[in-house]
Coordinates of C-alpha atoms in Angstrom, one line a residue:
M1 CA -14.8 -73.4 -77.9
K2 CA -11.3 -75.4 -77.2
N3 CA -10.7 -79.1 -77.8
K4 CA -10.3 -80.7 -74.4
L5 CA -7.7 -84.0 -74.3
I6 CA -10.2 -86.5 -76.3
M7 CA -9.5 -90.2 -74.6
N8 CA -10.6 -93.2 -76.0
K9 CA -13.0 -95.6 -73.7
N10 CA -11.8 -98.5 -74.8
K11 CA -9.9 -100.1 -71.6
E12 CA -7.9 -102.9 -73.3
K13 CA -4.2 -102.1 -72.4
Y14 CA -2.5 -102.4 -75.6
Q15 CA -4.7 -102.7 -78.5
N16 CA -3.3 -102.9 -82.2
K17 CA -3.0 -99.6 -84.1
K18 CA -0.5 -98.5 -86.9
I19 CA 1.5 -95.5 -85.0
A20 CA 3.6 -93.4 -87.7
F21 CA 6.5 -90.9 -86.7
V22 CA 7.9 -88.8 -89.6
A23 CA 11.0 -86.8 -88.6
H24 CA 14.2 -85.4 -90.1
E25 CA 16.2 -87.6 -88.3
F26 CA 16.4 -90.8 -86.1
G27 CA 18.6 -92.9 -83.9
L28 CA 21.8 -92.5 -82.0
F29 CA 24.2 -91.4 -85.2
R30 CA 27.0 -89.1 -84.3
G31 CA 26.0 -85.4 -84.1
H32 CA 22.4 -86.7 -83.9
G33 CA 20.2 -84.1 -82.5
G34 CA 17.4 -84.2 -79.4
I35 CA 14.2 -85.4 -81.9
A36 CA 16.6 -88.4 -83.0
A37 CA 17.2 -89.6 -79.4
Y38 CA 13.7 -88.8 -78.4
L39 CA 12.6 -91.2 -81.3
N40 CA 14.8 -94.2 -80.8
Q41 CA 13.6 -94.1 -77.4
I42 CA 9.7 -94.1 -77.6
C43 CA 10.0 -96.5 -80.6
T44 CA 12.1 -98.8 -78.4
W45 CA 9.8 -98.7 -75.5
L46 CA 6.5 -98.9 -78.0
V47 CA 7.9 -102.7 -79.6
L48 CA 9.0 -104.2 -76.5
N49 CA 6.0 -103.0 -74.2
T50 CA 2.8 -103.0 -76.5
N51 CA 1.4 -104.6 -79.8
Y52 CA 1.7 -101.4 -81.9
E53 CA 3.2 -101.5 -85.3
I54 CA 5.8 -98.8 -85.6
Y55 CA 6.6 -97.1 -88.7
V56 CA 9.0 -94.5 -89.1
L57 CA 9.4 -92.1 -92.1
V58 CA 12.9 -90.1 -91.7
A59 CA 14.2 -87.5 -94.4
G60 CA 17.5 -87.1 -93.3
E61 CA 20.4 -89.3 -91.6
Y62 CA 19.5 -92.0 -89.0
Q63 CA 21.0 -95.2 -87.4
V64 CA 18.7 -97.9 -86.2
S65 CA 19.6 -100.0 -83.2
E66 CA 20.4 -104.0 -83.6
E67 CA 17.0 -104.0 -80.8
L68 CA 14.9 -102.4 -83.5
S69 CA 16.2 -103.4 -86.5
S70 CA 15.4 -107.0 -85.2
N71 CA 11.9 -106.5 -84.4
Q72 CA 9.1 -107.4 -86.8
K73 CA 7.1 -104.5 -85.3
F74 CA 9.5 -101.9 -86.5
H75 CA 9.5 -100.6 -90.0
I76 CA 11.7 -97.5 -91.1
Y77 CA 11.7 -95.9 -94.6
D78 CA 14.7 -93.7 -95.9
L79 CA 13.5 -90.8 -97.6
R80 CA 16.8 -88.7 -97.7
N81 CA 16.8 -88.5 -101.6
G82 CA 15.0 -85.5 -103.3
D83 CA 13.8 -82.0 -102.5
I84 CA 11.6 -81.1 -99.7
C85 CA 8.7 -81.4 -102.0
F86 CA 9.4 -84.7 -103.1
K87 CA 10.0 -85.9 -99.4
R88 CA 6.7 -84.5 -98.7
N89 CA 5.2 -86.4 -101.8
R90 CA 6.7 -89.5 -100.4
V91 CA 5.3 -88.9 -97.0
L92 CA 2.1 -88.6 -98.6
H93 CA 1.9 -91.9 -100.4
L94 CA 3.4 -94.1 -98.2
L95 CA 0.9 -92.9 -95.2
K96 CA -1.7 -93.5 -97.7
E97 CA -0.7 -97.1 -98.4
I98 CA 0.2 -97.9 -94.5
R99 CA -3.2 -96.2 -93.1
P100 CA -1.7 -95.2 -89.8
D101 CA -4.3 -94.8 -86.6
Y102 CA -1.5 -92.3 -85.4
V103 CA 0.7 -90.0 -87.2
E104 CA 3.3 -87.7 -85.3
C105 CA 5.4 -85.7 -87.3
T106 CA 8.1 -83.0 -86.1
D107 CA 7.4 -79.5 -86.9
F108 CA 11.2 -78.6 -88.4
L109 CA 10.8 -79.1 -92.4
A110 CA 6.7 -79.5 -91.9
L111 CA 7.4 -83.0 -93.9
G112 CA 3.7 -84.1 -93.0
L113 CA 2.5 -81.1 -94.3
Y114 CA 0.7 -82.7 -97.8
Y115 CA -0.7 -85.3 -95.3
F116 CA -2.5 -83.3 -93.2
M117 CA -3.7 -81.3 -96.0
S118 CA -4.9 -84.5 -98.2
P119 CA -8.6 -85.9 -97.6
D120 CA -6.5 -89.4 -96.4
S121 CA -5.7 -87.4 -93.2
Q122 CA -9.4 -87.8 -91.8
K123 CA -8.2 -91.8 -91.2
S124 CA -5.5 -90.7 -88.7
V125 CA -4.9 -88.3 -85.8
C126 CA -2.6 -86.0 -87.3
I127 CA -0.1 -84.7 -84.2
T128 CA 2.7 -82.1 -84.7
N129 CA 5.5 -82.6 -82.2
N130 CA 7.0 -79.3 -81.2
H131 CA 10.6 -79.4 -80.6
T132 CA 11.9 -76.3 -82.5
A133 CA 11.2 -75.1 -85.6
T134 CA 12.7 -73.4 -88.2
R135 CA 11.4 -70.1 -86.9
E136 CA 13.2 -70.9 -83.4
C137 CA 16.4 -72.3 -84.9
W138 CA 16.6 -68.5 -86.3
E139 CA 15.4 -66.5 -83.8
W140 CA 16.8 -68.4 -80.5
S141 CA 20.3 -68.3 -82.5
T142 CA 20.6 -64.5 -84.0
H143 CA 18.1 -62.7 -81.6
K144 CA 16.6 -61.2 -84.7
D145 CA 13.2 -61.5 -86.0
L146 CA 12.6 -63.6 -89.2
S147 CA 11.8 -61.1 -90.9
W148 CA 15.5 -60.4 -90.9
A149 CA 15.9 -64.2 -92.4
D150 CA 16.7 -65.1 -96.3
F151 CA 13.6 -66.2 -98.3
T152 CA 14.0 -69.8 -98.1
T153 CA 14.2 -69.7 -94.4
Q154 CA 10.8 -67.6 -94.5
N155 CA 9.7 -69.7 -96.6
M156 CA 10.0 -72.9 -94.5
A157 CA 9.1 -71.3 -91.6
A158 CA 5.6 -70.3 -93.2
Q159 CA 4.7 -73.8 -94.4
E160 CA 5.7 -75.4 -90.7
R161 CA 3.1 -72.8 -89.0
I162 CA 0.4 -73.9 -91.4
Q163 CA 1.2 -77.7 -90.5
I164 CA 1.4 -76.7 -86.8
Q165 CA -2.2 -75.2 -87.5
I166 CA -3.8 -77.7 -89.3
S167 CA -2.7 -80.3 -86.8
D168 CA -5.6 -82.3 -85.1
Y169 CA -3.3 -82.0 -82.1
N170 CA 0.2 -80.1 -81.3
I171 CA 2.2 -81.4 -78.4
A172 CA 5.4 -80.4 -76.8
P173 CA 8.3 -81.9 -74.4
S174 CA 8.0 -79.0 -72.0
R175 CA 5.1 -76.7 -70.6
F176 CA 7.3 -73.4 -71.5
L177 CA 7.4 -74.3 -74.9
G178 CA 3.9 -75.7 -75.1
K179 CA 2.8 -72.1 -74.0
Y180 CA 5.2 -70.6 -76.7
V181 CA 3.8 -72.2 -79.6
E182 CA 0.3 -71.3 -78.5
K183 CA 1.0 -67.9 -78.6
I184 CA 3.6 -67.5 -81.5
Y185 CA 1.4 -69.7 -84.1
Q186 CA -1.9 -68.3 -82.7
L187 CA -3.5 -71.6 -82.0
E188 CA -6.8 -71.5 -80.7
N189 CA -6.7 -75.1 -78.7
P190 CA -3.8 -75.7 -76.2
V191 CA -0.9 -77.7 -77.1
L192 CA -0.6 -80.9 -75.0
F193 CA 2.3 -81.8 -72.8
F194 CA 4.1 -84.9 -73.0
F195 CA 7.3 -85.4 -71.4
N196 CA 10.5 -86.8 -73.4
P197 CA 10.4 -90.4 -72.8
F198 CA 13.6 -92.0 -71.4
F199 CA 14.3 -95.7 -70.0
Q200 CA 18.1 -96.7 -71.3
M201 CA 19.7 -98.3 -68.2
I202 CA 22.3 -96.2 -67.4
K203 CA 25.5 -96.0 -65.0
T204 CA 26.1 -93.4 -62.2
K205 CA 28.4 -90.9 -61.7
E206 CA 29.9 -92.9 -58.9
I207 CA 29.9 -96.1 -60.9
L208 CA 31.6 -94.4 -63.9
Y209 CA 34.2 -92.6 -61.7
Q210 CA 35.2 -96.0 -60.4
E211 CA 35.4 -97.4 -64.0
V212 CA 37.1 -94.6 -65.3
S213 CA 39.5 -93.9 -62.6
K214 CA 41.3 -97.2 -63.7
V215 CA 42.3 -96.1 -66.8
I216 CA 42.5 -92.3 -66.5
N217 CA 44.0 -90.1 -63.5
L218 CA 41.2 -88.7 -62.3
E219 CA 42.6 -87.0 -58.9
P220 CA 43.2 -83.4 -60.3
F221 CA 39.2 -83.4 -60.9
K222 CA 38.7 -83.8 -57.2
R223 CA 40.2 -80.4 -56.3
T224 CA 38.0 -78.6 -58.7
Y225 CA 34.4 -78.1 -59.2
N226 CA 33.5 -79.3 -62.8
V227 CA 30.9 -77.6 -64.9
C228 CA 30.1 -79.9 -68.1
L229 CA 27.9 -79.6 -71.1
I230 CA 27.4 -82.0 -73.7
S231 CA 25.8 -80.5 -76.3
R232 CA 25.9 -79.4 -80.0
F233 CA 27.6 -75.9 -80.5
E234 CA 24.8 -73.3 -81.5
G235 CA 23.9 -69.8 -81.4
R236 CA 20.7 -70.6 -79.5
K237 CA 22.4 -72.8 -77.3
C238 CA 24.1 -69.6 -75.7
Q239 CA 27.5 -71.3 -74.7
E240 CA 28.9 -67.8 -74.4
R241 CA 26.6 -67.1 -71.7
L242 CA 28.1 -70.1 -69.5
I243 CA 31.5 -69.3 -70.5
N244 CA 31.3 -65.8 -69.0
S245 CA 30.2 -67.0 -65.7
L246 CA 32.6 -69.1 -65.4
I247 CA 35.3 -66.9 -66.0
T248 CA 33.3 -64.6 -63.9
L249 CA 33.9 -67.1 -61.0
R250 CA 37.3 -67.8 -61.7
E251 CA 38.2 -63.9 -61.4
E252 CA 36.1 -64.4 -57.8
K253 CA 38.6 -67.2 -56.6
F254 CA 36.1 -70.0 -57.3
C255 CA 37.9 -73.5 -58.1
V256 CA 35.6 -74.3 -61.1
N257 CA 36.5 -75.6 -64.7
G258 CA 34.6 -75.7 -67.8
L259 CA 34.2 -79.0 -69.8
L260 CA 32.2 -78.3 -73.0
A261 CA 31.7 -80.8 -75.8
G262 CA 29.6 -81.3 -78.9
N263 CA 29.9 -80.9 -82.7
T264 CA 29.7 -77.2 -84.1
S265 CA 27.5 -75.2 -86.4
I266 CA 27.4 -72.1 -88.5
L267 CA 25.4 -69.2 -87.2
P268 CA 22.8 -68.6 -89.7
D269 CA 23.3 -64.7 -90.0
T270 CA 26.7 -64.3 -90.1
Q271 CA 28.3 -67.8 -91.3
Q272 CA 30.7 -68.1 -89.0
D273 CA 31.7 -71.1 -87.0
Y274 CA 29.7 -71.0 -83.5
R275 CA 32.2 -73.0 -81.7
Q276 CA 35.3 -71.0 -83.0
F277 CA 33.5 -67.8 -82.3
V278 CA 33.1 -69.0 -78.5
M279 CA 36.2 -70.3 -78.0
D280 CA 37.9 -66.8 -79.5
T281 CA 36.0 -65.1 -76.8
I282 CA 37.6 -66.2 -73.8
P283 CA 41.1 -64.2 -72.6
Q284 CA 44.2 -66.6 -72.8
K285 CA 44.7 -66.3 -69.2
F286 CA 41.5 -68.7 -68.5
K287 CA 41.6 -70.9 -71.6
P288 CA 43.5 -73.6 -69.4
Y289 CA 39.8 -73.6 -67.5
I290 CA 37.7 -74.1 -70.0
K291 CA 38.0 -77.0 -72.1
F292 CA 36.4 -77.9 -75.6
F293 CA 35.7 -81.0 -77.0
D294 CA 34.2 -82.4 -80.4
F295 CA 30.8 -84.4 -80.3
V296 CA 31.2 -87.2 -77.9
K297 CA 29.0 -90.7 -77.8
G298 CA 28.4 -93.6 -75.7
K299 CA 31.1 -94.4 -74.0
E300 CA 33.4 -91.1 -74.5
Q301 CA 30.4 -89.5 -72.4
D302 CA 31.3 -91.6 -69.4
K303 CA 34.7 -89.7 -68.5
F304 CA 32.6 -86.5 -68.4
F305 CA 29.7 -87.5 -66.3
A306 CA 32.3 -89.4 -64.2
V307 CA 33.6 -85.8 -63.0
A308 CA 31.1 -83.6 -63.6
D309 CA 29.6 -81.8 -60.5
L310 CA 27.1 -79.6 -62.2
V311 CA 25.7 -79.4 -65.6
V312 CA 24.6 -76.4 -67.0
M313 CA 22.3 -75.7 -70.3
P314 CA 22.5 -71.7 -70.8
S315 CA 20.3 -71.2 -73.5
T316 CA 17.9 -68.3 -73.2
F317 CA 14.9 -71.0 -74.4
E318 CA 15.3 -74.5 -74.6
N319 CA 12.3 -77.4 -74.9
C320 CA 13.4 -80.9 -73.0
P321 CA 17.2 -81.8 -73.5
V322 CA 17.4 -85.3 -73.2
A323 CA 20.7 -84.7 -72.1
M324 CA 19.8 -83.2 -69.3
I325 CA 17.6 -85.8 -68.3
E326 CA 20.2 -88.6 -68.7
T327 CA 22.4 -86.5 -66.4
V328 CA 19.9 -86.1 -63.5
L329 CA 19.3 -90.1 -63.6
R330 CA 23.2 -90.3 -63.3
G331 CA 23.3 -88.5 -60.1
I332 CA 24.3 -85.1 -61.1
P333 CA 22.1 -81.9 -60.5
V334 CA 21.5 -79.5 -63.5
M335 CA 20.9 -76.4 -64.0
G336 CA 19.3 -74.0 -67.1
S337 CA 16.8 -71.6 -68.1
K338 CA 13.3 -70.5 -66.5
Y339 CA 12.1 -70.4 -70.0
S340 CA 12.8 -74.5 -70.8
G341 CA 12.2 -77.9 -69.9
L342 CA 14.2 -77.8 -67.1
A343 CA 11.4 -75.7 -65.4
D344 CA 9.1 -79.1 -65.4
Y345 CA 11.8 -80.4 -63.1
C346 CA 14.0 -78.0 -61.2
E347 CA 13.0 -75.6 -58.5
P348 CA 13.5 -71.7 -58.9
N349 CA 17.1 -71.7 -57.2
M350 CA 18.6 -73.9 -60.4
L351 CA 16.7 -71.7 -62.9
F352 CA 18.0 -68.8 -64.1
A353 CA 16.7 -65.6 -65.5
P354 CA 17.8 -64.9 -68.8
F355 CA 17.0 -61.3 -69.5
V356 CA 18.4 -60.7 -65.8
K357 CA 21.9 -59.1 -66.1
N358 CA 24.2 -61.9 -64.6
D359 CA 21.4 -64.3 -63.1
L360 CA 23.2 -67.2 -64.4
T361 CA 26.4 -66.6 -62.3
N362 CA 24.4 -65.5 -59.5
K363 CA 22.6 -69.1 -59.5
M364 CA 25.8 -70.5 -59.9
R365 CA 27.8 -69.2 -57.1
T366 CA 25.0 -69.8 -54.9
F367 CA 25.1 -73.3 -55.8
L368 CA 28.7 -73.8 -55.1
E369 CA 28.8 -72.0 -51.7
L370 CA 26.3 -74.9 -50.5
S371 CA 27.4 -77.7 -48.6
K372 CA 27.8 -80.9 -50.7
V373 CA 24.7 -82.6 -48.4
Q374 CA 22.5 -79.7 -49.4
Q375 CA 23.4 -79.9 -53.7
I376 CA 22.7 -83.6 -53.4
E377 CA 19.1 -82.8 -52.0
I378 CA 19.0 -80.4 -55.0
W379 CA 19.3 -83.6 -56.9
K380 CA 16.9 -85.4 -54.9
Q381 CA 14.4 -82.8 -55.6
Q382 CA 15.2 -82.9 -59.2
H383 CA 15.1 -87.0 -59.7
K384 CA 12.0 -87.4 -57.7
K385 CA 10.0 -84.9 -59.9
L386 CA 11.6 -86.4 -63.0
Q387 CA 10.6 -89.9 -62.1
I388 CA 6.9 -88.7 -62.1
L389 CA 7.4 -87.3 -65.6
L390 CA 9.3 -90.3 -67.3
N391 CA 6.4 -92.7 -66.1
P392 CA 5.0 -94.2 -69.3
K393 CA 1.4 -93.9 -68.4
N394 CA 2.1 -89.9 -68.3
S395 CA 5.0 -89.3 -70.9
I396 CA 4.0 -91.8 -73.8
L397 CA 0.8 -93.8 -73.5
P398 CA -2.2 -91.0 -73.4
R399 CA -0.9 -89.5 -77.1
F400 CA -2.0 -92.6 -78.5
N401 CA -5.7 -92.6 -76.9
L402 CA -6.7 -89.4 -78.9
V403 CA -9.1 -89.1 -80.7
K404 CA -10.0 -87.3 -84.0
P405 CA -11.5 -84.1 -82.9
V406 CA -15.0 -83.5 -84.5
Q407 CA -14.9 -79.7 -85.5
K408 CA -15.5 -77.6 -88.5
T409 CA -12.8 -76.9 -90.4
N410 CA -11.5 -73.1 -90.6
R411 CA -12.6 -71.7 -93.6
K412 CA -9.1 -70.6 -95.0
I413 CA -7.3 -74.2 -94.3
L414 CA -10.3 -75.8 -96.3
N415 CA -9.6 -73.6 -99.1
L416 CA -6.1 -74.9 -98.9
R417 CA -7.2 -78.3 -99.3
R418 CA -9.1 -78.4 -101.9
R419 CA -6.9 -75.9 -103.8
Y420 CA -3.9 -78.7 -103.4
C421 CA -5.2 -82.1 -102.7
D422 CA -9.3 -82.5 -103.9

């Protein structure tokens, strides 16, 4: 029988709890990923709005804001030293000391594996937050089955799978990713949907245009339609799909330009620099219309949002990009795959089918042919849905009312616990 979303009946608004997050990155450092931005958002909201004690165990790069570092309810532990087994042991021992009521671990690297397998985990509600694990990073980037990967990659993916399967609950920031995880990892219970929170005060495109135009001449951008994307260059992000669409639209005499920013990465199968690979695919006559930039952070992004008319996430599969949430909140419409978190707040006319040839190009063409009033109406629909999803009563608080499921442990998992932990 499947577990349902079990909620505490205690009506006290914010009872005292210990909440632990375990991840491979945290905060808004240069080159940060989506999970780092998500954790920064949720931890900031929690310390400002609840009585919870927040503990972050981070095994990779991190940056703590002054708002968090100055708050006595926020605690961070640096686990960057040692190999993966050492890090997992550190997580195990630290969580034993902390005795958290709720532990949320990222799927990537399975840093909570040893704790989830230990008897001490019975004192905590153990959650795996599925953003994109090793398997997804490999298969979505290479379009090859995981069996083609090297042993280290396959071994890590197997360990992540165990953590996912023995978690009390699995959560995901998009409905698509939840269904995907249920199927790929053969889960008996449904993955719970909690949208990525975003509460940062940001300026709209109109305000940014006024500010940026004082120091940069933005008049040329008013004569073109500017399609932007701020995202790390990775194979799974499929930036070449967007570039091919831009080239096609240019050939059709649409006055459209592309502005793509983000740090690069290496393709896991060929070891090529992905950004360079993408740049090399552009015919010389179209290069003046498609500009590339390195990682941009904070104020640097203002220039892009000031001129952006449309932001496109061209990935075949995508979880719930924080950058796209921010884009809509700034007053700019977005477009992405039907197999992504964008499907939770975008209408079908702004969702392309990645396995249908030229569908992204067709969707972009249709959007460009709309009147400005119609384009604004599309943005309004996205913004309205997003506001509902971002409400803390939907995106944050319910997860901390989950209780430990009462169920018999799977025989296979019980043997693993006895072997390694008892």
